[in-house]
Amino acid sequence: MLKHPVILVLLIGFCFLFSARPEAQDLNAITIQGTWYGSDGQNQMQLELQGERCRLQLNGQSLSGVWTLAGNQLIMHFANGRNLRYTLAFDGQSLILDGSVRLLRAMGQNQPLPGTMPQPAETSGLDGLWSATTAQGLRSFRFTGHHYAQLVNGQVVEEGQFSLFPDGRFVYQVTAGQYAGQSGENRLLLQGQSFTMYWPQGISLTYQRQATNGLPSGNFGQSPLEGHWVWAKNGPVSFGFVFSGTRFVSLWNNAEQSRGTFQIQGSQLVMHHETGPDAGKTDILIFQLNGNRLLLFTSPDQDPIPYVRQGF
């Protein structure tokens, strides 16, 4: 194994300056991708692992090349012909090299070293609710500052912190949910009122902005649902709703079925029936609004019911 002389000297110094007693976490080529850094006030080290490419920088001296992970061994082959190999440990927030050099993931308040890699934006431009319709139901992201929440059919399933870099890197740390304590990096392409999230496994999904206050887009009177909505399919029967202010009327073949009050809570439509066969019943439906088209999700395992607005 060959090491660059200058880098070797600096790493020896780092070994005396960092104490690492990590609790091992899942170590694989996906979880460790991203930008890592460490500093003792005099020396600065930064390591970037992205795709198959890598870059190691020590006090302004930089080496670039490719990397692989063999078990717990990080192997880097640089363009100048030099090779480096380290035994890795990973505790979710830190990457530990050879049991002594601790590097922190560059996200949130832990910024990359100045003048090297792109810095995360102070504001991401993502604040608000974004949703996408899938075969499994409505999936959403809610962003507030550097905090995110993932929702499935209106229910929060994951929360965490994130940083969005100018080159599209979405670096995150899960703080609540099934994967709490884990971290990673996706790609995010923001285009106006939509963004596409790309996961390392090759999966992608496009989300549409709902509204900055958490309500679906639209400005029709007192609520975004204001108006007369009818089932968007032809059939022997028809049904629909009339929404006005905070009240609704449910229709069946153009005849009143029930009436009551409604509220919009994020991506949920909460309907309190006052009359008809459902009097006293409360329906909680996930909905998605796109202009004059409305989708209501009655259950995760059924297709959404489409409606169109009349008279707009």
Short mmCIF file of C-alpha atoms in Angstrom, two decimals:
data_model
loop_
_atom_site.label_atom_id
_atom_site.label_comp_id
_atom_site.label_asym_id
_atom_site.label_seq_id
_atom_site.Cartn_x
_atom_site.Cartn_y
_atom_site.Cartn_z
CA MET A 1 0.00 0.00 0.00
CA LEU A 2 1.36 3.40 -1.03
CA LYS A 3 0.42 6.65 0.64
CA HIS A 4 1.07 10.19 -0.52
CA PRO A 5 3.92 11.52 1.72
CA VAL A 6 2.22 14.80 2.66
CA ILE A 7 -1.08 13.10 3.36
CA LEU A 8 0.64 10.42 5.42
CA VAL A 9 2.26 13.04 7.67
CA LEU A 10 -1.01 14.86 8.18
CA LEU A 11 -2.90 11.66 8.93
CA ILE A 12 -0.37 10.74 11.59
CA GLY A 13 -1.16 14.06 13.26
CA PHE A 14 -4.86 13.40 13.00
CA CYS A 15 -4.48 10.01 14.66
CA PHE A 16 -3.31 11.69 17.87
CA LEU A 17 -5.98 14.35 17.75
CA PHE A 18 -9.13 12.27 17.29
CA SER A 19 -10.46 9.70 19.70
CA ALA A 20 -12.98 7.28 18.21
CA ARG A 21 -15.01 4.70 20.10
CA PRO A 22 -17.88 4.21 17.63
CA GLU A 23 -20.96 2.10 18.00
CA ALA A 24 -21.07 0.21 14.70
CA GLN A 25 -23.98 0.83 12.32
CA ASP A 26 -24.87 -0.57 8.93
CA LEU A 27 -21.87 0.01 6.68
CA ASN A 28 -22.41 -0.08 2.93
CA ALA A 29 -21.58 1.92 -0.17
CA ILE A 30 -24.89 3.82 0.01
CA THR A 31 -24.91 4.90 3.66
CA ILE A 32 -21.38 6.33 3.58
CA GLN A 33 -21.80 8.36 0.38
CA GLY A 34 -21.58 12.10 0.89
CA THR A 35 -19.13 14.69 2.18
CA TRP A 36 -17.22 14.14 5.43
CA TYR A 37 -14.89 16.49 7.27
CA GLY A 38 -12.76 16.87 10.37
CA SER A 39 -10.68 19.65 11.92
CA ASP A 40 -8.61 20.12 15.06
CA GLY A 41 -8.36 23.90 14.59
CA GLN A 42 -5.07 23.68 12.67
CA ASN A 43 -5.49 20.78 10.24
CA GLN A 44 -8.53 20.26 8.05
CA MET A 45 -9.50 17.07 6.26
CA GLN A 46 -12.41 16.51 3.89
CA LEU A 47 -13.47 13.32 2.13
CA GLU A 48 -16.12 13.18 -0.59
CA LEU A 49 -17.59 9.87 -1.77
CA GLN A 50 -20.06 10.27 -4.61
CA GLY A 51 -21.05 7.45 -6.94
CA GLU A 52 -17.77 5.78 -7.83
CA ARG A 53 -15.76 9.00 -7.54
CA CYS A 54 -13.86 10.22 -4.49
CA ARG A 55 -11.86 13.24 -3.43
CA LEU A 56 -9.60 13.62 -0.40
CA GLN A 57 -8.43 17.06 0.68
CA LEU A 58 -5.98 17.91 3.45
CA ASN A 59 -5.18 21.55 4.19
CA GLY A 60 -5.83 22.58 0.59
CA GLN A 61 -4.00 19.65 -1.03
CA SER A 62 -6.39 17.50 -3.02
CA LEU A 63 -6.37 14.01 -4.55
CA SER A 64 -9.17 12.70 -6.81
CA GLY A 65 -9.92 9.23 -8.06
CA VAL A 66 -12.27 6.27 -7.64
CA TRP A 67 -13.21 4.21 -4.58
CA THR A 68 -14.64 0.85 -3.61
CA LEU A 69 -15.83 -0.68 -0.36
CA ALA A 70 -14.72 -4.25 0.40
CA GLY A 71 -16.28 -5.30 3.68
CA ASN A 72 -15.14 -2.61 6.10
CA GLN A 73 -12.20 -1.59 3.90
CA LEU A 74 -12.33 1.73 2.02
CA ILE A 75 -9.99 1.51 -0.99
CA MET A 76 -9.19 4.67 -2.98
CA HIS A 77 -7.28 4.71 -6.27
CA PHE A 78 -6.16 8.22 -7.18
CA ALA A 79 -5.40 9.66 -10.60
CA ASN A 80 -1.72 10.19 -9.70
CA GLY A 81 -1.27 6.45 -9.18
CA ARG A 82 -1.37 6.55 -5.37
CA ASN A 83 -3.62 4.21 -3.40
CA LEU A 84 -5.06 4.49 0.10
CA ARG A 85 -6.82 1.85 2.18
CA TYR A 86 -8.59 2.41 5.50
CA THR A 87 -10.54 0.23 7.91
CA LEU A 88 -13.90 1.96 8.41
CA ALA A 89 -16.45 2.21 11.19
CA PHE A 90 -19.70 4.12 10.92
CA ASP A 91 -21.97 5.32 13.74
CA GLY A 92 -24.56 7.22 11.72
CA GLN A 93 -23.04 10.70 12.17
CA SER A 94 -19.33 9.91 11.97
CA LEU A 95 -17.02 8.00 9.69
CA ILE A 96 -13.97 6.64 11.53
CA LEU A 97 -10.78 5.80 9.62
CA ASP A 98 -8.43 3.16 11.06
CA GLY A 99 -10.08 3.52 14.48
CA SER A 100 -8.67 6.98 15.17
CA VAL A 101 -9.61 9.64 12.59
CA ARG A 102 -13.21 10.79 13.06
CA LEU A 103 -14.92 12.64 10.20
CA LEU A 104 -18.37 14.22 10.54
CA ARG A 105 -20.98 14.22 7.81
CA ALA A 106 -21.35 17.68 6.23
CA MET A 107 -25.00 18.52 6.84
CA GLY A 108 -27.15 20.92 8.87
CA GLN A 109 -24.93 23.00 11.14
CA ASN A 110 -21.87 20.89 10.24
CA GLN A 111 -20.72 22.66 7.09
CA PRO A 112 -18.05 21.46 4.61
CA LEU A 113 -14.69 23.15 4.64
CA PRO A 114 -14.68 26.65 3.08
CA GLY A 115 -13.79 26.92 -0.59
CA THR A 116 -13.86 23.21 -1.37
CA MET A 117 -17.21 21.53 -1.97
CA PRO A 118 -20.54 23.31 -2.66
CA GLN A 119 -22.17 24.64 0.50
CA PRO A 120 -25.75 23.75 1.46
CA ALA A 121 -28.18 26.61 0.88
CA GLU A 122 -29.31 28.65 3.89
CA THR A 123 -32.86 28.25 2.55
CA SER A 124 -33.69 25.35 0.26
CA GLY A 125 -36.79 26.82 -1.39
CA LEU A 126 -38.68 23.67 -0.42
CA ASP A 127 -40.74 24.98 2.51
CA GLY A 128 -44.28 23.64 2.30
CA LEU A 129 -46.12 20.46 1.35
CA TRP A 130 -45.30 18.40 -1.77
CA SER A 131 -47.25 15.32 -2.87
CA ALA A 132 -47.14 12.52 -5.43
CA THR A 133 -49.76 9.90 -6.28
CA THR A 134 -48.51 6.30 -6.34
CA ALA A 135 -50.07 2.85 -6.55
CA GLN A 136 -49.71 2.65 -2.75
CA GLY A 137 -51.51 5.95 -2.18
CA LEU A 138 -50.51 9.57 -1.62
CA ARG A 139 -46.88 10.17 -0.64
CA SER A 140 -45.81 13.58 0.59
CA PHE A 141 -42.85 15.59 1.88
CA ARG A 142 -43.35 18.50 4.28
CA PHE A 143 -40.34 20.83 4.61
CA THR A 144 -39.77 23.50 7.27
CA GLY A 145 -36.32 25.10 7.21
CA HIS A 146 -33.89 22.18 7.40
CA HIS A 147 -36.46 19.80 8.86
CA TYR A 148 -38.45 17.33 6.76
CA ALA A 149 -41.31 14.89 7.33
CA GLN A 150 -42.42 12.08 5.02
CA LEU A 151 -46.12 11.23 4.93
CA VAL A 152 -48.04 8.30 3.47
CA ASN A 153 -51.76 8.99 2.97
CA GLY A 154 -51.48 11.92 5.35
CA GLN A 155 -49.77 10.01 8.16
CA VAL A 156 -46.22 10.98 9.19
CA VAL A 157 -43.92 7.96 8.83
CA GLU A 158 -40.50 9.62 9.06
CA GLU A 159 -38.89 12.87 10.21
CA GLY A 160 -35.37 14.21 10.00
CA GLN A 161 -32.91 16.98 9.13
CA PHE A 162 -31.56 17.74 5.66
CA SER A 163 -29.31 19.98 3.61
CA LEU A 164 -29.84 20.69 -0.09
CA PHE A 165 -26.64 21.55 -1.97
CA PRO A 166 -26.48 23.65 -5.17
CA ASP A 167 -25.42 20.58 -7.16
CA GLY A 168 -28.62 18.76 -6.16
CA ARG A 169 -27.29 16.60 -3.33
CA PHE A 170 -29.98 16.03 -0.70
CA VAL A 171 -28.12 14.94 2.45
CA TYR A 172 -30.35 13.78 5.30
CA GLN A 173 -30.33 12.41 8.84
CA VAL A 174 -33.39 10.47 10.05
CA THR A 175 -34.48 11.47 13.58
CA ALA A 176 -37.83 9.67 13.91
CA GLY A 177 -39.44 6.66 12.28
CA GLN A 178 -38.36 3.14 11.33
CA TYR A 179 -34.89 4.28 10.20
CA ALA A 180 -34.14 6.74 13.02
CA GLY A 181 -30.39 7.28 13.40
CA GLN A 182 -29.58 6.48 9.78
CA SER A 183 -28.36 9.00 7.24
CA GLY A 184 -27.79 9.11 3.52
CA GLU A 185 -27.76 11.11 0.33
CA ASN A 186 -30.24 11.35 -2.56
CA ARG A 187 -30.43 13.67 -5.56
CA LEU A 188 -33.14 16.34 -5.86
CA LEU A 189 -34.01 18.28 -9.01
CA LEU A 190 -36.22 21.31 -8.30
CA GLN A 191 -38.15 22.73 -11.26
CA GLY A 192 -40.63 25.47 -10.36
CA GLN A 193 -43.61 23.93 -8.60
CA SER A 194 -42.34 20.37 -8.75
CA PHE A 195 -39.25 18.41 -7.78
CA THR A 196 -37.98 14.94 -8.58
CA MET A 197 -36.26 12.88 -5.88
CA TYR A 198 -33.71 10.31 -7.08
CA TRP A 199 -32.73 7.49 -4.72
CA PRO A 200 -29.36 5.63 -5.04
CA GLN A 201 -31.19 2.43 -6.04
CA GLY A 202 -32.31 4.11 -9.28
CA ILE A 203 -35.85 4.90 -8.09
CA SER A 204 -37.28 8.37 -8.70
CA LEU A 205 -40.57 10.13 -7.93
CA THR A 206 -41.87 13.57 -8.90
CA TYR A 207 -43.71 15.65 -6.28
CA GLN A 208 -45.98 18.67 -6.88
CA ARG A 209 -46.04 21.67 -4.55
CA GLN A 210 -49.37 21.99 -2.75
CA ALA A 211 -49.14 25.40 -1.02
CA THR A 212 -46.86 27.21 1.42
CA ASN A 213 -49.49 26.94 4.17
CA GLY A 214 -49.87 23.20 3.72
CA LEU A 215 -53.11 23.40 1.71
CA PRO A 216 -53.38 22.19 -1.87
CA SER A 217 -52.81 24.79 -4.57
CA GLY A 218 -55.74 26.87 -5.69
CA ASN A 219 -57.59 30.04 -4.83
CA PHE A 220 -61.30 29.55 -5.22
CA GLY A 221 -63.24 31.63 -2.67
CA GLN A 222 -62.93 30.73 0.98
CA SER A 223 -61.27 27.35 0.43
CA PRO A 224 -59.39 25.67 -2.44
CA LEU A 225 -62.34 23.24 -2.80
CA GLU A 226 -64.97 25.95 -3.30
CA GLY A 227 -67.48 24.91 -5.97
CA HIS A 228 -69.49 22.01 -7.39
CA TRP A 229 -67.62 18.74 -7.98
CA VAL A 230 -68.90 15.73 -9.93
CA TRP A 231 -67.57 12.23 -10.52
CA ALA A 232 -65.23 12.32 -13.52
CA LYS A 233 -66.52 9.07 -15.06
CA ASN A 234 -69.66 8.23 -16.99
CA GLY A 235 -71.98 5.63 -15.48
CA PRO A 236 -75.56 4.76 -14.54
CA VAL A 237 -75.26 6.86 -11.38
CA SER A 238 -73.54 10.12 -10.52
CA PHE A 239 -72.36 11.58 -7.27
CA GLY A 240 -70.46 14.63 -6.13
CA PHE A 241 -70.08 17.45 -3.64
CA VAL A 242 -70.75 21.14 -3.28
CA PHE A 243 -68.23 22.96 -1.05
CA SER A 244 -69.01 26.50 0.13
CA GLY A 245 -67.07 28.25 2.88
CA THR A 246 -66.72 25.58 5.57
CA ARG A 247 -69.84 23.60 4.61
CA PHE A 248 -70.51 20.82 2.14
CA VAL A 249 -73.43 19.01 0.53
CA SER A 250 -73.05 15.42 -0.65
CA LEU A 251 -75.03 14.58 -3.82
CA TRP A 252 -76.30 11.32 -5.30
CA ASN A 253 -77.85 11.52 -8.79
CA ASN A 254 -78.12 15.29 -8.24
CA ALA A 255 -80.16 14.77 -5.06
CA GLU A 256 -78.93 15.79 -1.64
CA GLN A 257 -77.53 12.84 0.32
CA SER A 258 -76.15 14.63 3.36
CA ARG A 259 -74.71 17.91 4.48
CA GLY A 260 -72.33 19.13 7.14
CA THR A 261 -69.06 20.97 7.81
CA PHE A 262 -65.54 20.25 6.58
CA GLN A 263 -61.95 21.14 7.40
CA ILE A 264 -58.70 20.82 5.49
CA GLN A 265 -55.79 19.54 7.58
CA GLY A 266 -52.67 19.26 5.44
CA SER A 267 -53.53 16.67 2.79
CA GLN A 268 -56.59 15.45 4.73
CA LEU A 269 -60.23 16.37 4.07
CA VAL A 270 -62.21 15.99 7.33
CA MET A 271 -65.96 15.91 6.76
CA HIS A 272 -68.49 15.98 9.65
CA HIS A 273 -71.94 14.77 8.49
CA GLU A 274 -74.93 16.47 10.13
CA THR A 275 -77.81 15.00 8.09
CA GLY A 276 -78.69 11.94 6.02
CA PRO A 277 -77.77 8.29 6.61
CA ASP A 278 -74.25 9.30 7.72
CA ALA A 279 -75.42 11.84 10.33
CA GLY A 280 -72.93 12.01 13.19
CA LYS A 281 -70.22 10.29 11.14
CA THR A 282 -66.84 11.85 10.39
CA ASP A 283 -64.98 10.93 7.19
CA ILE A 284 -61.23 11.55 6.94
CA LEU A 285 -60.06 11.33 3.33
CA ILE A 286 -56.68 11.97 1.73
CA PHE A 287 -57.02 14.27 -1.23
CA GLN A 288 -54.95 15.75 -4.01
CA LEU A 289 -56.01 18.88 -5.88
CA ASN A 290 -54.66 19.94 -9.26
CA GLY A 291 -56.57 22.95 -10.54
CA ASN A 292 -60.10 21.75 -11.35
CA ARG A 293 -59.35 18.07 -10.84
CA LEU A 294 -59.70 16.41 -7.44
CA LEU A 295 -58.65 12.94 -6.28
CA LEU A 296 -60.11 11.44 -3.09
CA PHE A 297 -58.38 8.43 -1.53
CA THR A 298 -60.81 6.29 0.47
CA SER A 299 -58.27 3.57 1.37
CA PRO A 300 -54.61 2.76 0.59
CA ASP A 301 -55.50 -0.39 -1.37
CA GLN A 302 -58.09 1.21 -3.69
CA ASP A 303 -57.73 3.58 -6.62
CA PRO A 304 -58.56 7.22 -5.89
CA ILE A 305 -61.97 8.60 -6.93
CA PRO A 306 -61.60 11.38 -9.53
CA TYR A 307 -63.79 14.50 -9.57
CA VAL A 308 -63.92 17.57 -11.80
CA ARG A 309 -65.07 21.05 -10.79
CA GLN A 310 -68.05 22.46 -12.72
CA GLY A 311 -68.59 26.08 -13.59
CA PHE A 312 -64.90 27.23 -13.39
#
